[in-house]
Amino acid sequence: MSQRIVHLLDLPNEILFLILKKLDNIDVLYSLFGINNQRLDIIAQEQIFSNILNFVSISQSTDEICSISDSMLNRFRIDVLPRIQQNVKSLSVESASIECILGAGIYPNLTELKIFNFNREIVPR
């Protein structure tokens, strides 16, 4: 009996959507944009992944509110948000990163903006 190796890109779009919908939208967008694959790039731009963006998460272990890393935020600002700005209907952001996120595009369909304010521990350099 021979075994067949199936790669992620061998799956039909419908199955890819089912898999990707189980993940956080921010993770899908961050992972799929800019990997030089036109099919995944088109999938990532679908409204299902880009209409509600939550840049704030709750730590599973401590239940603390956390923001995304600065490098991840920078990639969204430069690469992702300008390409999906027309799809965004809802944003959840930390107050410290709101200027960066809102300045990355024009959001004509934005109807909900949630701003979280929490203290980030600053470590001296």
JSON list of C-alpha atoms in Angstrom, two decimals:
[
{"chain": "A", "resi": 1, "resn": "MET", "atom": "CA", "xyz": [0.00, 0.00, 0.00]},
{"chain": "A", "resi": 2, "resn": "SER", "atom": "CA", "xyz": [1.50, 3.30, -1.03]},
{"chain": "A", "resi": 3, "resn": "GLN", "atom": "CA", "xyz": [1.20, 6.44, 1.06]},
{"chain": "A", "resi": 4, "resn": "ARG", "atom": "CA", "xyz": [0.39, 9.74, -0.54]},
{"chain": "A", "resi": 5, "resn": "ILE", "atom": "CA", "xyz": [1.80, 12.95, 0.85]},
{"chain": "A", "resi": 6, "resn": "VAL", "atom": "CA", "xyz": [-0.73, 15.77, 0.84]},
{"chain": "A", "resi": 7, "resn": "HIS", "atom": "CA", "xyz": [0.46, 19.34, 1.21]},
{"chain": "A", "resi": 8, "resn": "LEU", "atom": "CA", "xyz": [-1.60, 22.21, 2.52]},
{"chain": "A", "resi": 9, "resn": "LEU", "atom": "CA", "xyz": [-1.74, 23.81, -0.91]},
{"chain": "A", "resi": 10, "resn": "ASP", "atom": "CA", "xyz": [-3.13, 20.60, -2.40]},
{"chain": "A", "resi": 11, "resn": "LEU", "atom": "CA", "xyz": [-6.37, 21.12, -0.47]},
{"chain": "A", "resi": 12, "resn": "PRO", "atom": "CA", "xyz": [-9.35, 22.83, -2.11]},
{"chain": "A", "resi": 13, "resn": "ASN", "atom": "CA", "xyz": [-10.14, 26.40, -1.02]},
{"chain": "A", "resi": 14, "resn": "GLU", "atom": "CA", "xyz": [-13.22, 25.27, 0.89]},
{"chain": "A", "resi": 15, "resn": "ILE", "atom": "CA", "xyz": [-11.14, 23.07, 3.18]},
{"chain": "A", "resi": 16, "resn": "LEU", "atom": "CA", "xyz": [-8.47, 25.75, 3.57]},
{"chain": "A", "resi": 17, "resn": "PHE", "atom": "CA", "xyz": [-11.21, 28.18, 4.67]},
{"chain": "A", "resi": 18, "resn": "LEU", "atom": "CA", "xyz": [-12.48, 25.68, 7.26]},
{"chain": "A", "resi": 19, "resn": "ILE", "atom": "CA", "xyz": [-8.98, 25.25, 8.66]},
{"chain": "A", "resi": 20, "resn": "LEU", "atom": "CA", "xyz": [-8.10, 28.95, 8.65]},
{"chain": "A", "resi": 21, "resn": "LYS", "atom": "CA", "xyz": [-11.41, 29.98, 10.25]},
{"chain": "A", "resi": 22, "resn": "LYS", "atom": "CA", "xyz": [-10.35, 28.02, 13.34]},
{"chain": "A", "resi": 23, "resn": "LEU", "atom": "CA", "xyz": [-7.38, 30.38, 13.78]},
{"chain": "A", "resi": 24, "resn": "ASP", "atom": "CA", "xyz": [-7.25, 33.96, 14.98]},
{"chain": "A", "resi": 25, "resn": "ASN", "atom": "CA", "xyz": [-7.70, 36.48, 12.12]},
{"chain": "A", "resi": 26, "resn": "ILE", "atom": "CA", "xyz": [-4.56, 38.37, 13.08]},
{"chain": "A", "resi": 27, "resn": "ASP", "atom": "CA", "xyz": [-2.52, 35.15, 12.92]},
{"chain": "A", "resi": 28, "resn": "VAL", "atom": "CA", "xyz": [-3.97, 34.22, 9.53]},
{"chain": "A", "resi": 29, "resn": "LEU", "atom": "CA", "xyz": [-3.23, 37.64, 8.04]},
{"chain": "A", "resi": 30, "resn": "TYR", "atom": "CA", "xyz": [0.23, 37.82, 9.56]},
{"chain": "A", "resi": 31, "resn": "SER", "atom": "CA", "xyz": [1.11, 34.33, 8.36]},
{"chain": "A", "resi": 32, "resn": "LEU", "atom": "CA", "xyz": [-0.31, 34.44, 4.83]},
{"chain": "A", "resi": 33, "resn": "PHE", "atom": "CA", "xyz": [0.52, 37.92, 3.57]},
{"chain": "A", "resi": 34, "resn": "GLY", "atom": "CA", "xyz": [3.84, 38.30, 1.88]},
{"chain": "A", "resi": 35, "resn": "ILE", "atom": "CA", "xyz": [4.81, 34.64, 1.52]},
{"chain": "A", "resi": 36, "resn": "ASN", "atom": "CA", "xyz": [4.90, 34.86, -2.25]},
{"chain": "A", "resi": 37, "resn": "ASN", "atom": "CA", "xyz": [1.91, 32.61, -2.93]},
{"chain": "A", "resi": 38, "resn": "GLN", "atom": "CA", "xyz": [-0.86, 34.26, -4.93]},
{"chain": "A", "resi": 39, "resn": "ARG", "atom": "CA", "xyz": [-3.53, 31.76, -3.90]},
{"chain": "A", "resi": 40, "resn": "LEU", "atom": "CA", "xyz": [-2.91, 32.22, -0.16]},
{"chain": "A", "resi": 41, "resn": "ASP", "atom": "CA", "xyz": [-2.64, 35.98, -0.64]},
{"chain": "A", "resi": 42, "resn": "ILE", "atom": "CA", "xyz": [-6.10, 36.08, -2.24]},
{"chain": "A", "resi": 43, "resn": "ILE", "atom": "CA", "xyz": [-7.54, 33.88, 0.51]},
{"chain": "A", "resi": 44, "resn": "ALA", "atom": "CA", "xyz": [-6.08, 36.16, 3.20]},
{"chain": "A", "resi": 45, "resn": "GLN", "atom": "CA", "xyz": [-7.81, 39.17, 1.66]},
{"chain": "A", "resi": 46, "resn": "GLU", "atom": "CA", "xyz": [-11.24, 37.58, 2.02]},
{"chain": "A", "resi": 47, "resn": "GLN", "atom": "CA", "xyz": [-13.58, 39.57, 4.26]},
{"chain": "A", "resi": 48, "resn": "ILE", "atom": "CA", "xyz": [-13.99, 36.65, 6.64]},
{"chain": "A", "resi": 49, "resn": "PHE", "atom": "CA", "xyz": [-10.38, 37.20, 7.76]},
{"chain": "A", "resi": 50, "resn": "SER", "atom": "CA", "xyz": [-10.19, 40.98, 7.46]},
{"chain": "A", "resi": 51, "resn": "ASN", "atom": "CA", "xyz": [-13.49, 42.47, 8.63]},
{"chain": "A", "resi": 52, "resn": "ILE", "atom": "CA", "xyz": [-12.90, 42.06, 12.40]},
{"chain": "A", "resi": 53, "resn": "LEU", "atom": "CA", "xyz": [-9.36, 42.69, 13.62]},
{"chain": "A", "resi": 54, "resn": "ASN", "atom": "CA", "xyz": [-8.42, 42.27, 17.27]},
{"chain": "A", "resi": 55, "resn": "PHE", "atom": "CA", "xyz": [-4.94, 43.55, 18.06]},
{"chain": "A", "resi": 56, "resn": "VAL", "atom": "CA", "xyz": [-5.45, 42.79, 21.76]},
{"chain": "A", "resi": 57, "resn": "SER", "atom": "CA", "xyz": [-5.38, 39.29, 23.19]},
{"chain": "A", "resi": 58, "resn": "ILE", "atom": "CA", "xyz": [-5.91, 37.63, 26.54]},
{"chain": "A", "resi": 59, "resn": "SER", "atom": "CA", "xyz": [-3.11, 35.43, 27.78]},
{"chain": "A", "resi": 60, "resn": "GLN", "atom": "CA", "xyz": [-4.33, 31.84, 28.22]},
{"chain": "A", "resi": 61, "resn": "SER", "atom": "CA", "xyz": [-2.12, 31.23, 31.24]},
{"chain": "A", "resi": 62, "resn": "THR", "atom": "CA", "xyz": [-2.58, 34.48, 33.21]},
{"chain": "A", "resi": 63, "resn": "ASP", "atom": "CA", "xyz": [-5.81, 36.02, 31.84]},
{"chain": "A", "resi": 64, "resn": "GLU", "atom": "CA", "xyz": [-3.92, 39.28, 31.31]},
{"chain": "A", "resi": 65, "resn": "ILE", "atom": "CA", "xyz": [-4.65, 41.57, 28.38]},
{"chain": "A", "resi": 66, "resn": "CYS", "atom": "CA", "xyz": [-1.71, 41.73, 25.98]},
{"chain": "A", "resi": 67, "resn": "SER", "atom": "CA", "xyz": [-0.94, 43.63, 22.83]},
{"chain": "A", "resi": 68, "resn": "ILE", "atom": "CA", "xyz": [0.75, 42.20, 19.78]},
{"chain": "A", "resi": 69, "resn": "SER", "atom": "CA", "xyz": [4.51, 42.58, 19.46]},
{"chain": "A", "resi": 70, "resn": "ASP", "atom": "CA", "xyz": [6.02, 45.71, 17.93]},
{"chain": "A", "resi": 71, "resn": "SER", "atom": "CA", "xyz": [7.47, 43.76, 14.99]},
{"chain": "A", "resi": 72, "resn": "MET", "atom": "CA", "xyz": [4.08, 42.20, 14.26]},
{"chain": "A", "resi": 73, "resn": "LEU", "atom": "CA", "xyz": [2.39, 45.60, 14.56]},
{"chain": "A", "resi": 74, "resn": "ASN", "atom": "CA", "xyz": [4.94, 47.12, 12.19]},
{"chain": "A", "resi": 75, "resn": "ARG", "atom": "CA", "xyz": [4.31, 44.42, 9.58]},
{"chain": "A", "resi": 76, "resn": "PHE", "atom": "CA", "xyz": [0.57, 45.06, 9.78]},
{"chain": "A", "resi": 77, "resn": "ARG", "atom": "CA", "xyz": [1.14, 48.79, 9.40]},
{"chain": "A", "resi": 78, "resn": "ILE", "atom": "CA", "xyz": [3.35, 48.42, 6.32]},
{"chain": "A", "resi": 79, "resn": "ASP", "atom": "CA", "xyz": [2.15, 45.27, 4.53]},
{"chain": "A", "resi": 80, "resn": "VAL", "atom": "CA", "xyz": [-1.28, 44.13, 5.66]},
{"chain": "A", "resi": 81, "resn": "LEU", "atom": "CA", "xyz": [-3.56, 47.01, 6.66]},
{"chain": "A", "resi": 82, "resn": "PRO", "atom": "CA", "xyz": [-3.07, 49.09, 3.48]},
{"chain": "A", "resi": 83, "resn": "ARG", "atom": "CA", "xyz": [-4.21, 46.08, 1.43]},
{"chain": "A", "resi": 84, "resn": "ILE", "atom": "CA", "xyz": [-7.30, 45.18, 3.47]},
{"chain": "A", "resi": 85, "resn": "GLN", "atom": "CA", "xyz": [-8.39, 48.60, 4.74]},
{"chain": "A", "resi": 86, "resn": "GLN", "atom": "CA", "xyz": [-11.63, 48.57, 2.74]},
{"chain": "A", "resi": 87, "resn": "ASN", "atom": "CA", "xyz": [-12.72, 45.30, 4.41]},
{"chain": "A", "resi": 88, "resn": "VAL", "atom": "CA", "xyz": [-12.19, 46.38, 8.03]},
{"chain": "A", "resi": 89, "resn": "LYS", "atom": "CA", "xyz": [-15.44, 46.88, 9.94]},
{"chain": "A", "resi": 90, "resn": "SER", "atom": "CA", "xyz": [-14.25, 46.44, 13.52]},
{"chain": "A", "resi": 91, "resn": "LEU", "atom": "CA", "xyz": [-10.94, 47.18, 15.25]},
{"chain": "A", "resi": 92, "resn": "SER", "atom": "CA", "xyz": [-9.84, 46.37, 18.81]},
{"chain": "A", "resi": 93, "resn": "VAL", "atom": "CA", "xyz": [-6.59, 48.11, 19.68]},
{"chain": "A", "resi": 94, "resn": "GLU", "atom": "CA", "xyz": [-4.42, 49.11, 22.59]},
{"chain": "A", "resi": 95, "resn": "SER", "atom": "CA", "xyz": [-4.30, 52.86, 23.19]},
{"chain": "A", "resi": 96, "resn": "ALA", "atom": "CA", "xyz": [-0.53, 52.94, 22.65]},
{"chain": "A", "resi": 97, "resn": "SER", "atom": "CA", "xyz": [-0.83, 51.48, 19.13]},
{"chain": "A", "resi": 98, "resn": "ILE", "atom": "CA", "xyz": [-4.00, 53.22, 17.93]},
{"chain": "A", "resi": 99, "resn": "GLU", "atom": "CA", "xyz": [-2.15, 55.95, 16.03]},
{"chain": "A", "resi": 100, "resn": "CYS", "atom": "CA", "xyz": [-0.03, 53.37, 14.21]},
{"chain": "A", "resi": 101, "resn": "ILE", "atom": "CA", "xyz": [-3.01, 51.24, 13.22]},
{"chain": "A", "resi": 102, "resn": "LEU", "atom": "CA", "xyz": [-5.38, 54.05, 12.23]},
{"chain": "A", "resi": 103, "resn": "GLY", "atom": "CA", "xyz": [-2.58, 55.80, 10.34]},
{"chain": "A", "resi": 104, "resn": "ALA", "atom": "CA", "xyz": [-1.93, 52.71, 8.23]},
{"chain": "A", "resi": 105, "resn": "GLY", "atom": "CA", "xyz": [-5.01, 53.18, 6.07]},
{"chain": "A", "resi": 106, "resn": "ILE", "atom": "CA", "xyz": [-8.39, 54.70, 5.46]},
{"chain": "A", "resi": 107, "resn": "TYR", "atom": "CA", "xyz": [-11.16, 52.49, 6.77]},
{"chain": "A", "resi": 108, "resn": "PRO", "atom": "CA", "xyz": [-14.35, 53.45, 4.91]},
{"chain": "A", "resi": 109, "resn": "ASN", "atom": "CA", "xyz": [-16.38, 50.59, 6.40]},
{"chain": "A", "resi": 110, "resn": "LEU", "atom": "CA", "xyz": [-15.19, 50.91, 10.01]},
{"chain": "A", "resi": 111, "resn": "THR", "atom": "CA", "xyz": [-18.24, 50.89, 12.28]},
{"chain": "A", "resi": 112, "resn": "GLU", "atom": "CA", "xyz": [-16.73, 49.72, 15.57]},
{"chain": "A", "resi": 113, "resn": "LEU", "atom": "CA", "xyz": [-13.57, 50.82, 17.37]},
{"chain": "A", "resi": 114, "resn": "LYS", "atom": "CA", "xyz": [-12.64, 49.32, 20.74]},
{"chain": "A", "resi": 115, "resn": "ILE", "atom": "CA", "xyz": [-9.75, 50.96, 22.56]},
{"chain": "A", "resi": 116, "resn": "PHE", "atom": "CA", "xyz": [-8.04, 49.18, 25.45]},
{"chain": "A", "resi": 117, "resn": "ASN", "atom": "CA", "xyz": [-5.87, 51.08, 27.88]},
{"chain": "A", "resi": 118, "resn": "PHE", "atom": "CA", "xyz": [-3.48, 49.11, 30.02]},
{"chain": "A", "resi": 119, "resn": "ASN", "atom": "CA", "xyz": [-0.04, 49.70, 31.42]},
{"chain": "A", "resi": 120, "resn": "ARG", "atom": "CA", "xyz": [2.86, 48.08, 29.67]},
{"chain": "A", "resi": 121, "resn": "GLU", "atom": "CA", "xyz": [5.85, 47.38, 31.86]},
{"chain": "A", "resi": 122, "resn": "ILE", "atom": "CA", "xyz": [8.80, 49.35, 30.57]},
{"chain": "A", "resi": 123, "resn": "VAL", "atom": "CA", "xyz": [12.16, 47.70, 30.97]},
{"chain": "A", "resi": 124, "resn": "PRO", "atom": "CA", "xyz": [15.13, 50.13, 31.02]},
{"chain": "A", "resi": 125, "resn": "ARG", "atom": "CA", "xyz": [17.70, 49.56, 28.29]}
]
